[in-house]
Amino acid sequence: QVQLVESGGGLVQAGGSLRLSCAVSGLTFSSYDMGWFRQAPGKEREFVAALNWSGASTYYANSVKGRFTISRDNAKNTHYLQMNSLKPEDTAVYYCARKSYRGSDYYKVDGYDYWGQGTQVTVSS
């Protein structure tokens, strides 16, 4: 059974940092590209960041480029989202996800097939 479990969310002041983790089980983690999405109240789920199976290729939404860093540790079956210089508009539930197949779109929700339950990130002004 494939499971993705996020952790590391919380409440932080604007300008602060958080590190999200996504622990993955039930699959050969090192074979899959992975991603992070977020969803704010009343808004659609949106792409945040993704990386390929080795971590050598990374992809970011323009809104987080230069502030967020995605990474992975294949030995620990875990990938991470380091979030710096947080802004109130970063407030959302953050989800990690497994990219469904090699040709699917990194930037789209339907490019991913397994999702975690989400972790809340709240940035106060």
Tab-separated table of N, CA, C and O in Angstrom, residues 49-116:
chain	number	residue	atom	x	y	z
A	49	ALA	N	6.437	22.814	-6.297
A	49	ALA	CA	7.785	22.390	-6.681
A	49	ALA	C	7.771	20.893	-6.988
A	49	ALA	O	6.892	20.163	-6.513
A	50	ALA	N	8.764	20.449	-7.759
A	50	ALA	CA	8.900	19.029	-8.068
A	50	ALA	C	10.353	18.728	-8.367
A	50	ALA	O	11.156	19.638	-8.632
A	51	LEU	N	10.687	17.441	-8.310
A	51	LEU	CA	12.037	17.032	-8.686
A	51	LEU	C	11.992	15.630	-9.270
A	51	LEU	O	11.066	14.866	-9.003
A	52	ASN	N	13.011	15.325	-10.073
A	52	ASN	CA	13.019	14.019	-10.710
A	52	ASN	C	13.539	12.960	-9.734
A	52	ASN	O	13.889	13.253	-8.588
A	53	TRP	N	13.629	11.725	-10.186
A	53	TRP	CA	13.934	10.601	-9.311
A	53	TRP	C	15.277	10.755	-8.603
A	53	TRP	O	15.437	10.321	-7.459
A	54	SER	N	16.246	11.382	-9.257
A	54	SER	CA	17.577	11.508	-8.661
A	54	SER	C	17.745	12.802	-7.877
A	54	SER	O	18.704	12.938	-7.111
A	55	GLY	N	16.851	13.750	-8.110
A	55	GLY	CA	17.003	15.070	-7.512
A	55	GLY	C	17.835	16.022	-8.348
A	55	GLY	O	18.022	17.176	-7.970
A	56	ALA	N	18.320	15.563	-9.477
A	56	ALA	CA	19.185	16.393	-10.309
A	56	ALA	C	18.416	17.480	-11.049
A	56	ALA	O	18.979	18.517	-11.411
A	57	SER	N	17.133	17.248	-11.296
A	57	SER	CA	16.300	18.232	-11.994
A	57	SER	C	15.191	18.691	-11.063
A	57	SER	O	14.483	17.866	-10.479
A	58	THR	N	15.065	20.002	-10.936
A	58	THR	CA	14.036	20.565	-10.060
A	58	THR	C	13.196	21.577	-10.825
A	58	THR	O	13.656	22.178	-11.806
A	59	TYR	N	11.977	21.779	-10.355
A	59	TYR	CA	11.009	22.637	-11.021
A	59	TYR	C	10.267	23.426	-9.939
A	59	TYR	O	9.904	22.866	-8.906
A	60	TYR	N	10.027	24.717	-10.200
A	60	TYR	CA	9.388	25.567	-9.202
A	60	TYR	C	8.322	26.454	-9.835
A	60	TYR	O	8.467	26.903	-10.975
A	61	ALA	N	7.288	26.738	-9.064
A	61	ALA	CA	6.349	27.777	-9.444
A	61	ALA	C	7.056	29.127	-9.345
A	61	ALA	O	7.911	29.324	-8.476
A	62	ASN	N	6.690	30.043	-10.206
A	62	ASN	CA	7.330	31.359	-10.191
A	62	ASN	C	7.160	32.044	-8.828
A	62	ASN	O	8.043	32.782	-8.385
A	63	SER	N	6.042	31.784	-8.177
A	63	SER	CA	5.746	32.455	-6.916
A	63	SER	C	6.668	32.038	-5.772
A	63	SER	O	6.754	32.746	-4.767
A	64	VAL	N	7.355	30.900	-5.911
A	64	VAL	CA	8.216	30.430	-4.823
A	64	VAL	C	9.684	30.348	-5.232
A	64	VAL	O	10.545	30.066	-4.384
A	65	LYS	N	9.977	30.577	-6.491
A	65	LYS	CA	11.350	30.461	-6.988
A	65	LYS	C	12.261	31.405	-6.221
A	65	LYS	O	11.951	32.570	-6.035
A	66	GLY	N	13.386	30.875	-5.768
A	66	GLY	CA	14.333	31.677	-5.013
A	66	GLY	C	14.088	31.678	-3.513
A	66	GLY	O	14.945	32.105	-2.737
A	67	ARG	N	12.917	31.198	-3.096
A	67	ARG	CA	12.593	31.143	-1.664
A	67	ARG	C	12.453	29.709	-1.158
A	67	ARG	O	12.785	29.424	-0.005
A	68	PHE	N	11.944	28.817	-2.007
A	68	PHE	CA	11.719	27.421	-1.623
A	68	PHE	C	12.753	26.535	-2.319
A	68	PHE	O	13.165	26.816	-3.449
A	69	THR	N	13.115	25.444	-1.637
A	69	THR	CA	14.034	24.470	-2.216
A	69	THR	C	13.493	23.067	-1.975
A	69	THR	O	13.200	22.697	-0.834
A	70	ILE	N	13.375	22.306	-3.056
A	70	ILE	CA	12.932	20.921	-2.941
A	70	ILE	C	14.148	20.010	-3.010
A	70	ILE	O	15.115	20.299	-3.732
A	71	SER	N	14.103	18.933	-2.234
A	71	SER	CA	15.218	17.992	-2.232
A	71	SER	C	14.691	16.617	-1.838
A	71	SER	O	13.524	16.484	-1.456
A	72	ARG	N	15.550	15.612	-1.937
A	72	ARG	CA	15.150	14.260	-1.557
A	72	ARG	C	16.334	13.490	-1.014
A	72	ARG	O	17.482	13.781	-1.344
A	73	ASP	N	16.004	12.493	-0.188
A	73	ASP	CA	16.995	11.560	0.328
A	73	ASP	C	16.462	10.167	0.023
A	73	ASP	O	15.597	9.649	0.734
A	74	ASN	N	16.970	9.554	-1.042
A	74	ASN	CA	16.433	8.259	-1.467
A	74	ASN	C	16.741	7.153	-0.461
A	74	ASN	O	16.008	6.159	-0.391
A	75	ALA	N	17.778	7.315	0.319
A	75	ALA	CA	18.094	6.322	1.346
A	75	ALA	C	17.057	6.327	2.467
A	75	ALA	O	16.854	5.319	3.148
A	76	LYS	N	16.401	7.465	2.658
A	76	LYS	CA	15.398	7.605	3.728
A	76	LYS	C	13.970	7.587	3.190
A	76	LYS	O	13.017	7.772	3.958
A	77	ASN	N	13.803	7.408	1.879
A	77	ASN	CA	12.465	7.414	1.269
A	77	ASN	C	11.684	8.672	1.639
A	77	ASN	O	10.480	8.626	1.926
A	78	THR	N	12.364	9.779	1.608
A	78	THR	CA	11.771	11.043	2.051
A	78	THR	C	12.162	12.172	1.115
A	78	THR	O	13.302	12.213	0.632
A	79	HIS	N	11.212	13.073	0.850
A	79	HIS	CA	11.627	14.308	0.190
A	79	HIS	C	11.144	15.497	1.006
A	79	HIS	O	10.314	15.362	1.914
A	80	TYR	N	11.710	16.644	0.690
A	80	TYR	CA	11.618	17.807	1.565
A	80	TYR	C	11.260	19.058	0.770
A	80	TYR	O	11.523	19.152	-0.431
A	81	LEU	N	10.686	20.012	1.489
A	81	LEU	CA	10.476	21.342	0.929
A	81	LEU	C	10.936	22.347	1.974
A	81	LEU	O	10.273	22.524	3.002
A	82	GLN	N	12.071	22.954	1.717
A	82	GLN	CA	12.580	24.018	2.581
A	82	GLN	C	11.973	25.332	2.129
A	82	GLN	O	12.151	25.730	0.969
A	83	MET	N	11.272	25.991	3.033
A	83	MET	CA	10.570	27.224	2.693
A	83	MET	C	11.149	28.378	3.507
A	83	MET	O	11.063	28.378	4.734
A	84	ASN	N	11.766	29.326	2.822
A	84	ASN	CA	12.357	30.499	3.459
A	84	ASN	C	11.609	31.755	3.027
A	84	ASN	O	10.867	31.742	2.048
A	85	SER	N	11.835	32.835	3.769
A	85	SER	CA	11.213	34.128	3.446
A	85	SER	C	9.720	33.972	3.213
A	85	SER	O	9.167	34.491	2.239
A	86	LEU	N	9.072	33.293	4.115
A	86	LEU	CA	7.648	33.001	3.948
A	86	LEU	C	6.805	34.267	3.982
A	86	LEU	O	7.115	35.225	4.704
A	87	LYS	N	5.740	34.252	3.194
A	87	LYS	CA	4.820	35.376	3.071
A	87	LYS	C	3.418	34.921	3.481
A	87	LYS	O	3.089	33.729	3.367
A	88	PRO	N	2.573	35.845	3.899
A	88	PRO	CA	1.188	35.458	4.246
A	88	PRO	C	0.486	34.736	3.100
A	88	PRO	O	-0.326	33.829	3.348
A	89	GLU	N	0.808	35.076	1.859
A	89	GLU	CA	0.157	34.411	0.720
A	89	GLU	C	0.633	32.979	0.508
A	89	GLU	O	0.084	32.268	-0.333
A	90	ASP	N	1.621	32.536	1.276
A	90	ASP	CA	2.039	31.133	1.249
A	90	ASP	C	1.145	30.267	2.137
A	90	ASP	O	1.290	29.034	2.139
A	91	THR	N	0.267	30.875	2.896
A	91	THR	CA	-0.628	30.130	3.770
A	91	THR	C	-1.517	29.195	2.961
A	91	THR	O	-2.200	29.622	2.030
A	92	ALA	N	-1.475	27.913	3.308
A	92	ALA	CA	-2.228	26.889	2.574
A	92	ALA	C	-2.005	25.536	3.234
A	92	ALA	O	-1.140	25.393	4.113
A	93	VAL	N	-2.758	24.556	2.786
A	93	VAL	CA	-2.441	23.161	3.094
A	93	VAL	C	-1.487	22.671	2.012
A	93	VAL	O	-1.759	22.836	0.813
A	94	TYR	N	-0.374	22.109	2.434
A	94	TYR	CA	0.644	21.628	1.509
A	94	TYR	C	0.565	20.108	1.392
A	94	TYR	O	0.501	19.402	2.409
A	95	TYR	N	0.599	19.632	0.142
A	95	TYR	CA	0.484	18.211	-0.146
A	95	TYR	C	1.706	17.722	-0.909
A	95	TYR	O	2.154	18.397	-1.845
A	96	CYS	N	2.195	16.554	-0.535
A	96	CYS	CA	3.201	15.914	-1.378
A	96	CYS	C	2.508	14.872	-2.246
A	96	CYS	O	1.429	14.368	-1.898
A	97	ALA	N	3.138	14.561	-3.370
A	97	ALA	CA	2.513	13.666	-4.331
A	97	ALA	C	3.558	12.941	-5.165
A	97	ALA	O	4.671	13.443	-5.357
A	98	ARG	N	3.181	11.774	-5.659
A	98	ARG	CA	4.020	10.998	-6.557
A	98	ARG	C	3.607	11.267	-8.002
A	98	ARG	O	2.415	11.157	-8.341
A	99	LYS	N	4.572	11.605	-8.832
A	99	LYS	CA	4.281	11.811	-10.244
A	99	LYS	C	3.933	10.448	-10.857
A	99	LYS	O	4.595	9.459	-10.616
A	100	SER	N	2.861	10.423	-11.651
A	100	SER	CA	2.281	9.139	-12.033
A	100	SER	C	3.101	8.377	-13.061
A	100	SER	O	3.204	7.144	-12.993
A	101	TYR	N	3.685	9.023	-14.034
A	101	TYR	CA	4.493	8.316	-15.021
A	101	TYR	C	5.469	9.300	-15.645
A	101	TYR	O	5.346	10.505	-15.480
A	102	ARG	N	6.422	8.784	-16.377
A	102	ARG	CA	7.543	9.595	-16.839
A	102	ARG	C	7.120	10.763	-17.713
A	102	ARG	O	7.692	11.830	-17.668
A	103	GLY	N	6.074	10.590	-18.513
A	103	GLY	CA	5.682	11.650	-19.434
A	103	GLY	C	4.644	12.615	-18.910
A	103	GLY	O	4.244	13.543	-19.616
A	104	SER	N	4.172	12.410	-17.692
A	104	SER	CA	3.126	13.298	-17.177
A	104	SER	C	3.716	14.670	-16.849
A	104	SER	O	4.921	14.826	-16.670
A	105	ASP	N	2.811	15.638	-16.747
A	105	ASP	CA	3.212	17.038	-16.582
A	105	ASP	C	3.589	17.309	-15.129
A	105	ASP	O	2.783	17.087	-14.225
A	106	TYR	N	4.777	17.827	-14.901
A	106	TYR	CA	5.212	18.165	-13.546
A	106	TYR	C	4.307	19.192	-12.883
A	106	TYR	O	4.156	19.201	-11.671
A	107	TYR	N	3.749	20.106	-13.687
A	107	TYR	CA	3.098	21.289	-13.154
A	107	TYR	C	1.599	21.121	-12.910
A	107	TYR	O	0.964	22.037	-12.395
A	108	LYS	N	1.046	19.980	-13.293
A	108	LYS	CA	-0.407	19.817	-13.211
A	108	LYS	C	-0.811	18.756	-12.194
A	108	LYS	O	-0.153	17.737	-12.045
A	109	VAL	N	-1.927	19.011	-11.510
A	109	VAL	CA	-2.445	18.076	-10.514
A	109	VAL	C	-2.652	16.691	-11.104
A	109	VAL	O	-2.326	15.671	-10.469
A	110	ASP	N	-3.166	16.616	-12.318
A	110	ASP	CA	-3.467	15.312	-12.908
A	110	ASP	C	-2.228	14.569	-13.393
A	110	ASP	O	-2.345	13.465	-13.927
A	111	GLY	N	-1.054	15.145	-13.196
A	111	GLY	CA	0.186	14.442	-13.472
A	111	GLY	C	0.661	13.571	-12.322
A	111	GLY	O	1.693	12.914	-12.434
A	112	TYR	N	-0.106	13.530	-11.233
A	112	TYR	CA	0.271	12.822	-10.017
A	112	TYR	C	-0.845	11.873	-9.607
A	112	TYR	O	-2.026	12.179	-9.777
A	113	ASP	N	-0.446	10.722	-9.029
A	113	ASP	CA	-1.476	9.730	-8.730
A	113	ASP	C	-1.616	9.376	-7.251
A	113	ASP	O	-2.679	8.890	-6.851
A	114	TYR	N	-0.630	9.583	-6.448
A	114	TYR	CA	-0.734	9.328	-5.018
A	114	TYR	C	-0.422	10.606	-4.263
A	114	TYR	O	0.539	11.315	-4.589
A	115	TRP	N	-1.238	10.859	-3.229
A	115	TRP	CA	-1.151	12.114	-2.482
A	115	TRP	C	-1.099	11.842	-0.986
A	115	TRP	O	-1.703	10.875	-0.496
A	116	GLY	N	-0.433	12.738	-0.273
A	116	GLY	CA	-0.494	12.699	1.179
A	116	GLY	C	-1.755	13.375	1.686
A	116	GLY	O	-2.571	13.877	0.901
